[in-house]
Amino acid sequence: MTVLGAVFRPQLPPERLRDIARAADDAGLEELWLWEDCFLESGIASISAALAWTERLRVGVGLLPVPLRNVALTAMEAATLHRLFPGRALLGVGHGVQDWMGQTGTRVESPVTLLREHLVALRALLAGERVTTDGRYVKLDAVALDWPPSTTPAPPAVYAGATGPRTMRLTGEAADGTILTGGTSPDAVRLARQLITEGRESAGRPGRHPVVVYLHTATGPDADARLRAELDTVGDAWGPDGPYGVAGPAGAVADAVRELAEAGADTVVLQPTPDEPDPEGFVRFTAAEVRPLVPRTE
């Protein structure tokens, strides 16, 4: 099934989150995704509030930058969320924007090594294991969670963000799912799937690996102009072609969602422009107008 979601952009003030999360929940939206972009809003504080304000909505953070976080703290926060809101929290980790990490004094020489070590330790802690490790960046001495999340039928999934080939393979090796940035085209999704599969095969990890893709989306008045302005500023598109997005009514948006799904995306998250005039209306549009046009078949 293609899961459909929308982004609450942190360029909006935190006090807007309550109304948008409730609008998404009331409209039947499947997922609302948040970002922990520097220096805007906390991912953990925001997801906790959004989950508390809603009844059935799944809420994701894509992503938490690992240079800012000790892995034991990430595990404690994740476990708490999974116990408080079973089945509704989705958490992703990643390198973070390196310039921002430099500003905070946390930039590392090898972001890929740090992410690998963080993922391995985090997944083990959430599985209820006692972890001792002396890596290049992650160092733990007999750490175990006193309140781990349920591992039935499996430990909660840990997603990782990726924008380049090395990290794509790493997410296949060490994460439970991959988050692809806004601007990723269908061809880039296909290439990402290939790289993720290579990573999973090298690590001997069969089974399902969900891929989440953000889709730049504009609808309503001046949609074309707003989307073009957004794509002109995108510097993080990854893949064989330029930044990808869609502007127009529900039918056009659904066509773009289907193209990404056919390329290998399990979840498509509509990412509004930063000047979206009606954020509450955008989540309602996603749930009420686009969702019925996107097949729910496996």
One Martini backbone bead per residue (centre of mass of N, CA, C, O) as a GRO file, in nm:
protein
  298
    1MET     BB    1   0.096   0.036   0.021
    2THR     BB    2   0.035   0.371  -0.018
    3VAL     BB    3   0.154   0.616   0.173
    4LEU     BB    4   0.019   0.924   0.308
    5GLY     BB    5   0.159   1.256   0.353
    6ALA     BB    6   0.277   1.537   0.558
    7VAL     BB    7   0.426   1.854   0.619
    8PHE     BB    8   0.564   2.019   0.896
    9ARG     BB    9   0.707   2.316   0.889
   10PRO     BB   10   0.952   2.489   1.087
   11GLN     BB   11   0.881   2.780   0.974
   12LEU     BB   12   0.670   2.741   1.159
   13PRO     BB   13   0.536   2.799   1.438
   14PRO     BB   14   0.479   2.593   1.703
   15GLU     BB   15   0.175   2.697   1.757
   16ARG     BB   16   0.065   2.557   1.479
   17LEU     BB   17   0.064   2.245   1.528
   18ARG     BB   18  -0.205   2.177   1.661
   19ASP     BB   19  -0.402   2.247   1.426
   20ILE     BB   20  -0.263   2.066   1.211
   21ALA     BB   21  -0.278   1.795   1.355
   22ARG     BB   22  -0.588   1.797   1.390
   23ALA     BB   23  -0.658   1.821   1.094
   24ALA     BB   24  -0.524   1.556   1.011
   25ASP     BB   25  -0.686   1.369   1.197
   26ASP     BB   26  -0.974   1.450   1.103
   27ALA     BB   27  -0.908   1.380   0.786
   28GLY     BB   28  -0.727   1.099   0.782
   29LEU     BB   29  -0.441   1.116   0.794
   30GLU     BB   30  -0.168   0.912   0.823
   31GLU     BB   31   0.082   1.132   0.802
   32LEU     BB   32   0.310   1.334   1.000
   33TRP     BB   33   0.590   1.544   0.930
   34LEU     BB   34   0.900   1.628   1.085
   35TRP     BB   35   1.162   1.865   1.170
   36GLU     BB   36   1.523   1.906   1.275
   37ASP     BB   37   1.601   2.208   1.217
   38CYS     BB   38   1.833   2.436   1.207
   39PHE     BB   39   1.705   2.672   1.451
   40LEU     BB   40   1.399   2.579   1.530
   41GLU     BB   41   1.284   2.267   1.609
   42SER     BB   42   1.202   2.014   1.806
   43GLY     BB   43   1.139   1.690   1.743
   44ILE     BB   44   1.052   1.569   2.020
   45ALA     BB   45   0.859   1.786   2.120
   46SER     BB   46   0.673   1.783   1.869
   47ILE     BB   47   0.586   1.484   1.863
   48SER     BB   48   0.466   1.470   2.143
   49ALA     BB   49   0.245   1.679   2.098
   50ALA     BB   50   0.108   1.562   1.845
   51LEU     BB   51   0.029   1.291   1.976
   52ALA     BB   52  -0.139   1.412   2.217
   53TRP     BB   53  -0.348   1.573   2.015
   54THR     BB   54  -0.403   1.285   1.904
   55GLU     BB   55  -0.535   0.953   1.803
   56ARG     BB   56  -0.419   0.819   1.496
   57LEU     BB   57  -0.182   0.964   1.413
   58ARG     BB   58   0.109   0.954   1.246
   59VAL     BB   59   0.446   1.048   1.358
   60GLY     BB   60   0.731   1.207   1.214
   61VAL     BB   61   1.097   1.217   1.214
   62GLY     BB   62   1.279   1.384   0.931
   63LEU     BB   63   1.543   1.439   1.121
   64LEU     BB   64   1.788   1.330   1.350
   65PRO     BB   65   2.090   1.461   1.436
   66VAL     BB   66   2.358   1.277   1.551
   67PRO     BB   67   2.573   1.492   1.646
   68LEU     BB   68   2.362   1.606   1.876
   69ARG     BB   69   2.349   1.288   1.980
   70ASN     BB   70   2.323   1.069   2.213
   71VAL     BB   71   2.226   0.745   2.185
   72ALA     BB   72   2.094   0.710   2.463
   73LEU     BB   73   1.896   0.944   2.430
   74THR     BB   74   1.755   0.851   2.179
   75ALA     BB   75   1.652   0.587   2.306
   76MET     BB   76   1.488   0.705   2.537
   77GLU     BB   77   1.297   0.876   2.364
   78ALA     BB   78   1.192   0.653   2.180
   79ALA     BB   79   1.082   0.462   2.397
   80THR     BB   80   0.880   0.653   2.520
   81LEU     BB   81   0.709   0.698   2.267
   82HIS     BB   82   0.637   0.395   2.214
   83ARG     BB   83   0.488   0.363   2.492
   84LEU     BB   84   0.281   0.603   2.471
   85PHE     BB   85   0.261   0.551   2.126
   86PRO     BB   86   0.171   0.290   1.985
   87GLY     BB   87   0.243   0.290   1.638
   88ARG     BB   88   0.290   0.635   1.593
   89ALA     BB   89   0.602   0.642   1.584
   90LEU     BB   90   0.853   0.808   1.369
   91LEU     BB   91   1.210   0.752   1.336
   92GLY     BB   92   1.482   0.958   1.221
   93VAL     BB   93   1.819   0.954   1.107
   94GLY     BB   94   2.125   1.168   1.059
   95HIS     BB   95   2.376   1.381   0.969
   96GLY     BB   96   2.308   1.645   0.881
   97VAL     BB   97   2.399   1.963   0.839
   98GLN     BB   98   2.724   2.051   0.828
   99ASP     BB   99   2.713   2.352   0.889
  100TRP     BB  100   2.545   2.321   1.148
  101MET     BB  101   2.742   2.136   1.296
  102GLY     BB  102   2.966   2.348   1.300
  103GLN     BB  103   2.812   2.561   1.473
  104THR     BB  104   2.790   2.338   1.726
  105GLY     BB  105   3.060   2.155   1.742
  106THR     BB  106   2.972   1.845   1.590
  107ARG     BB  107   3.152   1.795   1.370
  108VAL     BB  108   3.271   1.529   1.169
  109GLU     BB  109   3.491   1.350   0.978
  110SER     BB  110   3.275   1.083   0.978
  111PRO     BB  111   2.950   1.055   0.915
  112VAL     BB  112   2.919   0.754   0.838
  113THR     BB  113   3.037   0.632   1.093
  114LEU     BB  114   2.845   0.758   1.293
  115LEU     BB  115   2.580   0.647   1.176
  116ARG     BB  116   2.646   0.352   1.204
  117GLU     BB  117   2.694   0.345   1.512
  118HIS     BB  118   2.418   0.459   1.591
  119LEU     BB  119   2.236   0.247   1.460
  120VAL     BB  120   2.340  -0.005   1.600
  121ALA     BB  121   2.288   0.091   1.893
  122LEU     BB  122   1.990   0.175   1.873
  123ARG     BB  123   1.868  -0.097   1.784
  124ALA     BB  124   1.969  -0.255   2.030
  125LEU     BB  125   1.831  -0.092   2.254
  126LEU     BB  126   1.533  -0.128   2.134
  127ALA     BB  127   1.573  -0.454   2.171
  128GLY     BB  128   1.696  -0.481   2.485
  129GLU     BB  129   1.991  -0.444   2.494
  130ARG     BB  130   2.321  -0.473   2.606
  131VAL     BB  131   2.565  -0.211   2.556
  132THR     BB  132   2.901  -0.248   2.422
  133THR     BB  133   3.111   0.022   2.297
  134ASP     BB  134   3.423   0.128   2.096
  135GLY     BB  135   3.413   0.362   1.899
  136ARG     BB  136   3.487   0.645   1.740
  137TYR     BB  137   3.199   0.781   1.869
  138VAL     BB  138   3.062   0.531   2.004
  139LYS     BB  139   3.021   0.502   2.370
  140LEU     BB  140   2.953   0.206   2.567
  141ASP     BB  141   2.867   0.084   2.914
  142ALA     BB  142   2.636  -0.122   2.980
  143VAL     BB  143   2.373  -0.038   2.812
  144ALA     BB  144   2.028  -0.014   2.928
  145LEU     BB  145   1.690  -0.021   2.917
  146ASP     BB  146   1.436  -0.003   3.152
  147TRP     BB  147   1.219   0.112   2.908
  148PRO     BB  148   1.150  -0.061   2.671
  149PRO     BB  149   1.012  -0.144   2.401
  150SER     BB  150   0.828  -0.326   2.227
  151THR     BB  151   0.906  -0.651   2.046
  152THR     BB  152   0.600  -0.686   1.956
  153PRO     BB  153   0.692  -0.839   1.681
  154ALA     BB  154   0.899  -0.588   1.690
  155PRO     BB  155   1.103  -0.362   1.682
  156PRO     BB  156   1.127  -0.053   1.625
  157ALA     BB  157   1.176   0.147   1.374
  158VAL     BB  158   1.472   0.270   1.200
  159TYR     BB  159   1.545   0.552   1.039
  160ALA     BB  160   1.722   0.691   0.743
  161GLY     BB  161   1.893   0.936   0.595
  162ALA     BB  162   1.951   1.006   0.231
  163THR     BB  163   2.186   1.149  -0.052
  164GLY     BB  164   2.392   0.907  -0.106
  165PRO     BB  165   2.541   0.616  -0.187
  166ARG     BB  166   2.671   0.539   0.087
  167THR     BB  167   2.412   0.590   0.257
  168MET     BB  168   2.223   0.405   0.111
  169ARG     BB  169   2.372   0.146   0.185
  170LEU     BB  170   2.366   0.188   0.490
  171THR     BB  171   2.059   0.172   0.530
  172GLY     BB  172   2.047  -0.123   0.442
  173GLU     BB  173   2.242  -0.235   0.664
  174ALA     BB  174   2.132  -0.046   0.948
  175ALA     BB  175   1.836   0.001   0.872
  176ASP     BB  176   1.464  -0.007   0.840
  177GLY     BB  177   1.475   0.270   0.676
  178THR     BB  178   1.418   0.530   0.420
  179ILE     BB  179   1.495   0.880   0.364
  180LEU     BB  180   1.394   1.106   0.110
  181THR     BB  181   1.434   1.388  -0.034
  182GLY     BB  182   1.338   1.659  -0.161
  183GLY     BB  183   1.356   1.613  -0.526
  184THR     BB  184   1.304   1.320  -0.574
  185SER     BB  185   1.294   1.116  -0.828
  186PRO     BB  186   1.202   0.830  -0.975
  187ASP     BB  187   1.489   0.755  -1.071
  188ALA     BB  188   1.617   0.799  -0.789
  189VAL     BB  189   1.453   0.581  -0.647
  190ARG     BB  190   1.560   0.344  -0.807
  191LEU     BB  191   1.856   0.383  -0.727
  192ALA     BB  192   1.814   0.365  -0.425
  193ARG     BB  193   1.703   0.079  -0.419
  194GLN     BB  194   1.959  -0.051  -0.527
  195LEU     BB  195   2.150   0.041  -0.296
  196ILE     BB  196   1.991  -0.076  -0.060
  197THR     BB  197   2.006  -0.368  -0.157
  198GLU     BB  198   2.310  -0.392  -0.147
  199GLY     BB  199   2.328  -0.346   0.159
  200ARG     BB  200   2.150  -0.583   0.249
  201GLU     BB  201   2.310  -0.810   0.114
  202SER     BB  202   2.585  -0.755   0.258
  203ALA     BB  203   2.426  -0.802   0.554
  204GLY     BB  204   2.200  -1.019   0.548
  205ARG     BB  205   1.900  -0.852   0.491
  206PRO     BB  206   1.608  -0.950   0.470
  207GLY     BB  207   1.329  -0.795   0.354
  208ARG     BB  208   1.169  -0.523   0.446
  209HIS     BB  209   1.221  -0.170   0.309
  210PRO     BB  210   1.121   0.127   0.369
  211VAL     BB  211   1.027   0.417   0.163
  212VAL     BB  212   1.069   0.767   0.202
  213VAL     BB  213   0.914   1.048   0.021
  214TYR     BB  214   0.956   1.368  -0.069
  215LEU     BB  215   0.711   1.612  -0.210
  216HIS     BB  216   0.697   1.873  -0.391
  217THR     BB  217   0.410   2.094  -0.317
  218ALA     BB  218   0.149   2.266  -0.511
  219THR     BB  219  -0.153   2.453  -0.446
  220GLY     BB  220  -0.340   2.670  -0.593
  221PRO     BB  221  -0.248   2.972  -0.580
  222ASP     BB  222   0.046   3.002  -0.748
  223ALA     BB  223   0.176   2.716  -0.772
  224ASP     BB  224   0.394   2.733  -0.991
  225ALA     BB  225   0.559   2.967  -0.864
  226ARG     BB  226   0.613   2.834  -0.588
  227LEU     BB  227   0.758   2.584  -0.691
  228ARG     BB  228   0.984   2.718  -0.852
  229ALA     BB  229   1.108   2.869  -0.614
  230GLU     BB  230   1.175   2.614  -0.455
  231LEU     BB  231   1.353   2.463  -0.669
  232ASP     BB  232   1.566   2.695  -0.697
  233THR     BB  233   1.668   2.633  -0.381
  234VAL     BB  234   1.755   2.349  -0.433
  235GLY     BB  235   2.053   2.154  -0.308
  236ASP     BB  236   1.949   1.827  -0.230
  237ALA     BB  237   1.927   1.683  -0.477
  238TRP     BB  238   1.904   1.340  -0.589
  239GLY     BB  239   2.046   1.222  -0.888
  240PRO     BB  240   2.009   1.218  -1.248
  241ASP     BB  241   1.827   1.468  -1.181
  242GLY     BB  242   1.641   1.708  -1.101
  243PRO     BB  243   1.424   1.860  -0.934
  244TYR     BB  244   1.120   1.744  -0.783
  245GLY     BB  245   0.770   1.825  -0.869
  246VAL     BB  246   0.431   1.959  -0.789
  247ALA     BB  247   0.158   2.126  -0.964
  248GLY     BB  248  -0.184   2.142  -0.855
  249PRO     BB  249  -0.419   1.936  -0.848
  250ALA     BB  250  -0.500   1.629  -0.734
  251GLY     BB  251  -0.440   1.472  -0.996
  252ALA     BB  252  -0.144   1.562  -1.032
  253VAL     BB  253  -0.043   1.466  -0.757
  254ALA     BB  254  -0.122   1.167  -0.785
  255ASP     BB  255   0.060   1.108  -1.025
  256ALA     BB  256   0.327   1.161  -0.873
  257VAL     BB  257   0.286   0.951  -0.654
  258ARG     BB  258   0.268   0.705  -0.843
  259GLU     BB  259   0.552   0.732  -0.963
  260LEU     BB  260   0.701   0.687  -0.695
  261ALA     BB  261   0.574   0.414  -0.625
  262GLU     BB  262   0.668   0.265  -0.887
  263ALA     BB  263   0.981   0.321  -0.805
  264GLY     BB  264   0.964   0.247  -0.457
  265ALA     BB  265   0.763   0.394  -0.283
  266ASP     BB  266   0.579   0.366   0.020
  267THR     BB  267   0.612   0.676   0.101
  268VAL     BB  268   0.436   0.988   0.053
  269VAL     BB  269   0.539   1.330   0.124
  270LEU     BB  270   0.394   1.626   0.134
  271GLN     BB  271   0.570   1.935   0.047
  272PRO     BB  272   0.536   2.237   0.120
  273THR     BB  273   0.571   2.544   0.083
  274PRO     BB  274   0.683   2.809   0.278
  275ASP     BB  275   0.418   2.985   0.143
  276GLU     BB  276   0.182   2.844   0.240
  277PRO     BB  277  -0.140   2.977   0.300
  278ASP     BB  278  -0.275   2.671   0.401
  279PRO     BB  279  -0.186   2.426   0.605
  280GLU     BB  280  -0.455   2.296   0.685
  281GLY     BB  281  -0.556   2.266   0.391
  282PHE     BB  282  -0.326   2.080   0.296
  283VAL     BB  283  -0.399   1.829   0.470
  284ARG     BB  284  -0.685   1.802   0.360
  285PHE     BB  285  -0.610   1.767   0.064
  286THR     BB  286  -0.449   1.509   0.101
  287ALA     BB  287  -0.681   1.334   0.233
  288ALA     BB  288  -0.948   1.415   0.049
  289GLU     BB  289  -0.817   1.436  -0.262
  290VAL     BB  290  -0.562   1.245  -0.301
  291ARG     BB  291  -0.609   0.969  -0.163
  292PRO     BB  292  -0.847   0.857  -0.356
  293LEU     BB  293  -0.622   0.852  -0.612
  294VAL     BB  294  -0.458   0.640  -0.443
  295PRO     BB  295  -0.360   0.343  -0.428
  296ARG     BB  296  -0.395   0.059  -0.179
  297THR     BB  297  -0.226  -0.139  -0.299
  298GLU     BB  298   0.044  -0.372  -0.280
   0.00000   0.00000   0.00000
